[in-house]
Every structure is written in C-alpha cells, then in structure tokens.
Amino acid sequence: MADIEVKTTAKKNTDTLIEWEAPEYNHSVKSNEWYWIMAAIAAIFIVIGVWMQNFLFIIIIFLSVFSMALFSARKPNLIHFALTARGLKIDKRIFPYEDLESFWMHYNPPHQKEIGIISKKLFMPRIVVPTGDTDPNKIREQLVKFVTEEPHTESIAESLSRFVGF
C-alpha cells in the first residue's frame, strides 16, 4: 500500500460574504452652546427636584448630564462588520441569522447610513449597524438572502438622540 501524504493547511476564512469598517456611531462636534443648553436644562430639572424634595431625582439628573457630557466628547471607535455564511459579525461577536427577525436600510446621507435589524432575542430587540462608506446595495444584496427585509420606523429614543446630536 502506498503512503498517502496528508497536508494540513490553515483554513482560510472563505465564508465572509462582505465586510466593512465604520465608526460605531456618527460623531458630531458639539459647540459650547450645546453644552450650555444641556446645563440649563439640567438646572431646570434640578430646581424641580429641589422643589419636590426628591434628592434621588437630583442625583440621577446630575449623573445623566455628566455622562452625556463625557459621551459627547468621546470619539467613536472603528468597528469591523461582516456578513458571513453564519450570521452578522460585529467585531468578534456573531449574531446568527436564525436570531434575526428582519432588517431595513436607513439611508439618508450624510446624516443616516445604517441598517436597522430587529432581533428575536428579548434583551437585544434592535441592532443598529452603520454602513460607513460601503455601498448599502451590496450589503442589502447579501443580507436579503438570509433575513426578511421589512420597513422599520425609528423609535422615539433614536429620533430624540438624533435631534439632540448623538
């Protein structure tokens, strides 16, 4: 019997259909006026909290405004996204297609270039994936093979955050 030589090679990642990189969110530089308006709104709520003698409310307002100010100054990280044969990959985490209910492309450049995905998971009902500079039609071509395309409307929280500048 002849000896058969078996070669082992590292498996190349061939299941990637399309990949791209994009900032984790659209960052807009906030003006000094934006910070002053936020401080004025916080002051109004703090006065209301003092009037109602609700000191827990005052602490929550203070912490909220402080965290918003920190987050607004933070630059977004560059995230790697990919559609693979198994699911949507965000950095190292994979969301299997079986766990995704539907998607909709929200494309209104330059303000909104993202995919809204409704998940079947209870604690992660909506995933927003920025498309960056990648052609959204190419992403859609691949995604529609695995997930139902269905119009989504923005939630109140998303509309409010866009209005405020986040």
mmCIF file of C-alpha atoms in Angstrom:
data_model
loop_
_atom_site.group_PDB
_atom_site.id
_atom_site.type_symbol
_atom_site.label_atom_id
_atom_site.label_comp_id
_atom_site.label_asym_id
_atom_site.label_seq_id
_atom_site.Cartn_x
_atom_site.Cartn_y
_atom_site.Cartn_z
ATOM 1 C CA MET A 1 0.000 0.000 0.000
ATOM 2 C CA ALA A 2 1.316 3.415 -0.885
ATOM 3 C CA ASP A 3 1.691 6.045 1.801
ATOM 4 C CA ILE A 4 -0.628 8.948 1.295
ATOM 5 C CA GLU A 5 0.728 12.303 2.313
ATOM 6 C CA VAL A 6 -1.801 14.493 4.081
ATOM 7 C CA LYS A 7 -1.177 18.202 4.122
ATOM 8 C CA THR A 8 -2.832 20.359 6.707
ATOM 9 C CA THR A 9 -3.236 23.977 5.954
ATOM 10 C CA ALA A 10 -4.769 26.735 7.975
ATOM 11 C CA LYS A 11 -8.373 27.197 6.953
ATOM 12 C CA LYS A 12 -8.872 30.489 5.189
ATOM 13 C CA ASN A 13 -11.996 32.380 6.186
ATOM 14 C CA THR A 14 -13.989 31.808 2.990
ATOM 15 C CA ASP A 15 -17.430 32.224 4.499
ATOM 16 C CA THR A 16 -17.224 36.043 4.565
ATOM 17 C CA LEU A 17 -19.659 37.456 2.019
ATOM 18 C CA ILE A 18 -18.985 41.160 2.553
ATOM 19 C CA GLU A 19 -17.082 43.123 5.174
ATOM 20 C CA TRP A 20 -16.585 46.766 6.040
ATOM 21 C CA GLU A 21 -15.430 49.099 8.764
ATOM 22 C CA ALA A 22 -17.343 52.031 10.148
ATOM 23 C CA PRO A 23 -17.337 54.250 13.224
ATOM 24 C CA GLU A 24 -19.581 52.840 15.945
ATOM 25 C CA TYR A 25 -21.764 55.962 15.722
ATOM 26 C CA ASN A 26 -21.941 59.287 13.861
ATOM 27 C CA HIS A 27 -19.921 61.737 15.877
ATOM 28 C CA SER A 28 -20.832 65.387 15.656
ATOM 29 C CA VAL A 29 -18.686 68.008 17.323
ATOM 30 C CA LYS A 30 -20.710 69.787 19.970
ATOM 31 C CA SER A 31 -20.473 73.545 20.266
ATOM 32 C CA ASN A 32 -20.130 75.445 23.522
ATOM 33 C CA GLU A 33 -23.763 76.489 23.124
ATOM 34 C CA TRP A 34 -24.811 72.814 23.099
ATOM 35 C CA TYR A 35 -23.122 72.289 26.480
ATOM 36 C CA TRP A 36 -24.675 75.474 27.891
ATOM 37 C CA ILE A 37 -28.143 74.400 26.746
ATOM 38 C CA MET A 38 -27.650 70.979 28.339
ATOM 39 C CA ALA A 39 -26.526 72.655 31.580
ATOM 40 C CA ALA A 40 -29.556 74.963 31.533
ATOM 41 C CA ILE A 41 -31.951 72.051 31.019
ATOM 42 C CA ALA A 42 -30.224 70.149 33.831
ATOM 43 C CA ALA A 43 -30.506 73.200 36.105
ATOM 44 C CA ILE A 44 -34.242 73.389 35.437
ATOM 45 C CA PHE A 45 -34.662 69.714 36.354
ATOM 46 C CA ILE A 46 -32.509 70.131 39.454
ATOM 47 C CA VAL A 47 -34.666 73.078 40.582
ATOM 48 C CA ILE A 48 -37.758 70.903 40.047
ATOM 49 C CA GLY A 49 -36.091 68.154 42.098
ATOM 50 C CA VAL A 50 -35.319 70.593 44.926
ATOM 51 C CA TRP A 51 -38.893 71.945 44.818
ATOM 52 C CA MET A 52 -40.263 68.363 45.039
ATOM 53 C CA GLN A 53 -37.629 67.499 47.670
ATOM 54 C CA ASN A 54 -36.642 64.480 45.587
ATOM 55 C CA PHE A 55 -32.901 64.197 46.074
ATOM 56 C CA LEU A 56 -32.630 60.866 44.248
ATOM 57 C CA PHE A 57 -34.032 62.641 41.167
ATOM 58 C CA ILE A 58 -31.382 65.365 41.551
ATOM 59 C CA ILE A 59 -28.605 62.763 41.716
ATOM 60 C CA ILE A 60 -29.956 60.962 38.648
ATOM 61 C CA ILE A 61 -30.132 64.249 36.676
ATOM 62 C CA PHE A 62 -26.599 65.187 37.713
ATOM 63 C CA LEU A 63 -25.198 61.752 36.753
ATOM 64 C CA SER A 64 -27.125 61.761 33.458
ATOM 65 C CA VAL A 65 -25.834 65.164 32.386
ATOM 66 C CA PHE A 66 -22.296 64.283 33.467
ATOM 67 C CA SER A 67 -22.329 61.022 31.476
ATOM 68 C CA MET A 68 -23.861 62.763 28.430
ATOM 69 C CA ALA A 69 -21.099 65.380 28.519
ATOM 70 C CA LEU A 70 -18.426 62.675 28.706
ATOM 71 C CA PHE A 71 -20.016 60.631 25.923
ATOM 72 C CA SER A 72 -20.464 63.653 23.651
ATOM 73 C CA ALA A 73 -16.733 64.435 23.791
ATOM 74 C CA ARG A 74 -15.697 60.819 23.124
ATOM 75 C CA LYS A 75 -14.535 59.911 19.618
ATOM 76 C CA PRO A 76 -16.132 56.750 18.138
ATOM 77 C CA ASN A 77 -14.118 53.556 17.737
ATOM 78 C CA LEU A 78 -13.718 51.979 14.305
ATOM 79 C CA ILE A 79 -15.675 48.704 14.276
ATOM 80 C CA HIS A 80 -15.268 45.784 11.861
ATOM 81 C CA PHE A 81 -18.527 44.413 10.417
ATOM 82 C CA ALA A 82 -19.061 41.388 8.185
ATOM 83 C CA LEU A 83 -21.856 39.315 6.745
ATOM 84 C CA THR A 84 -20.776 35.691 6.818
ATOM 85 C CA ALA A 85 -22.477 32.428 5.915
ATOM 86 C CA ARG A 86 -23.279 32.002 9.637
ATOM 87 C CA GLY A 87 -24.546 35.471 10.545
ATOM 88 C CA LEU A 88 -23.821 39.137 11.130
ATOM 89 C CA LYS A 89 -20.391 39.628 12.651
ATOM 90 C CA ILE A 90 -19.689 42.743 14.704
ATOM 91 C CA ASP A 91 -16.035 42.718 15.744
ATOM 92 C CA LYS A 92 -15.661 39.243 17.262
ATOM 93 C CA ARG A 93 -19.336 38.642 18.074
ATOM 94 C CA ILE A 94 -21.601 36.767 15.661
ATOM 95 C CA PHE A 95 -25.363 37.224 15.549
ATOM 96 C CA PRO A 96 -26.750 34.106 13.797
ATOM 97 C CA TYR A 97 -29.303 34.758 11.065
ATOM 98 C CA GLU A 98 -31.775 32.487 12.887
ATOM 99 C CA ASP A 99 -31.844 35.057 15.722
ATOM 100 C CA LEU A 100 -32.584 37.981 13.381
ATOM 101 C CA GLU A 101 -36.198 38.691 12.511
ATOM 102 C CA SER A 102 -35.955 41.461 9.886
ATOM 103 C CA PHE A 103 -33.879 44.394 8.639
ATOM 104 C CA TRP A 104 -34.326 47.736 6.936
ATOM 105 C CA MET A 105 -31.761 50.022 5.292
ATOM 106 C CA HIS A 106 -31.971 53.565 6.661
ATOM 107 C CA TYR A 107 -30.086 55.571 4.056
ATOM 108 C CA ASN A 108 -30.245 59.355 4.108
ATOM 109 C CA PRO A 109 -26.674 60.571 3.552
ATOM 110 C CA PRO A 110 -24.771 62.217 5.105
ATOM 111 C CA HIS A 111 -26.790 62.001 8.340
ATOM 112 C CA GLN A 112 -28.044 58.434 8.307
ATOM 113 C CA LYS A 113 -26.332 55.448 6.711
ATOM 114 C CA GLU A 114 -27.252 52.393 8.759
ATOM 115 C CA ILE A 115 -29.074 49.090 8.894
ATOM 116 C CA GLY A 116 -31.802 48.631 11.474
ATOM 117 C CA ILE A 117 -32.098 44.988 12.498
ATOM 118 C CA ILE A 118 -34.857 43.546 14.661
ATOM 119 C CA SER A 119 -33.629 40.635 16.753
ATOM 120 C CA LYS A 120 -35.719 37.776 18.094
ATOM 121 C CA LYS A 121 -33.787 37.994 21.377
ATOM 122 C CA LEU A 122 -35.685 39.521 24.272
ATOM 123 C CA PHE A 123 -32.831 41.593 25.709
ATOM 124 C CA MET A 124 -31.474 42.810 22.362
ATOM 125 C CA PRO A 125 -34.550 43.683 20.320
ATOM 126 C CA ARG A 126 -32.899 46.181 17.928
ATOM 127 C CA ILE A 127 -29.404 46.349 16.479
ATOM 128 C CA VAL A 128 -28.227 49.409 14.552
ATOM 129 C CA VAL A 129 -25.319 48.747 12.190
ATOM 130 C CA PRO A 130 -23.616 51.720 10.495
ATOM 131 C CA THR A 131 -22.653 51.109 6.861
ATOM 132 C CA GLY A 132 -19.886 53.716 6.708
ATOM 133 C CA ASP A 133 -18.675 54.334 3.157
ATOM 134 C CA THR A 134 -19.700 50.880 1.927
ATOM 135 C CA ASP A 135 -22.331 50.673 -0.818
ATOM 136 C CA PRO A 136 -25.560 49.827 1.033
ATOM 137 C CA ASN A 137 -26.905 47.977 -2.016
ATOM 138 C CA LYS A 138 -24.068 45.442 -1.789
ATOM 139 C CA ILE A 139 -24.817 44.869 1.899
ATOM 140 C CA ARG A 140 -28.531 44.561 1.142
ATOM 141 C CA GLU A 141 -27.896 42.038 -1.669
ATOM 142 C CA GLN A 142 -26.216 39.696 0.797
ATOM 143 C CA LEU A 143 -28.438 40.316 3.819
ATOM 144 C CA VAL A 144 -31.716 39.769 1.950
ATOM 145 C CA LYS A 145 -30.622 36.171 1.255
ATOM 146 C CA PHE A 146 -30.842 35.336 4.962
ATOM 147 C CA VAL A 147 -33.123 37.869 6.695
ATOM 148 C CA THR A 148 -36.529 39.298 5.772
ATOM 149 C CA GLU A 149 -36.471 42.900 4.562
ATOM 150 C CA GLU A 150 -39.243 44.828 6.279
ATOM 151 C CA PRO A 151 -39.721 48.581 6.789
ATOM 152 C CA HIS A 152 -38.876 49.766 10.307
ATOM 153 C CA THR A 153 -39.641 53.085 11.868
ATOM 154 C CA GLU A 154 -37.233 54.806 14.188
ATOM 155 C CA SER A 155 -38.007 54.562 17.861
ATOM 156 C CA ILE A 156 -38.669 57.712 19.859
ATOM 157 C CA ALA A 157 -35.320 57.280 21.612
ATOM 158 C CA GLU A 158 -33.472 57.112 18.264
ATOM 159 C CA SER A 159 -35.283 60.165 16.916
ATOM 160 C CA LEU A 160 -34.623 62.086 20.110
ATOM 161 C CA SER A 161 -30.924 61.168 20.171
ATOM 162 C CA ARG A 162 -30.549 62.240 16.526
ATOM 163 C CA PHE A 163 -32.327 65.539 17.338
ATOM 164 C CA VAL A 164 -30.074 66.184 20.342
ATOM 165 C CA GLY A 165 -26.973 65.443 18.289
ATOM 166 C CA PHE A 166 -25.963 61.921 19.275
#
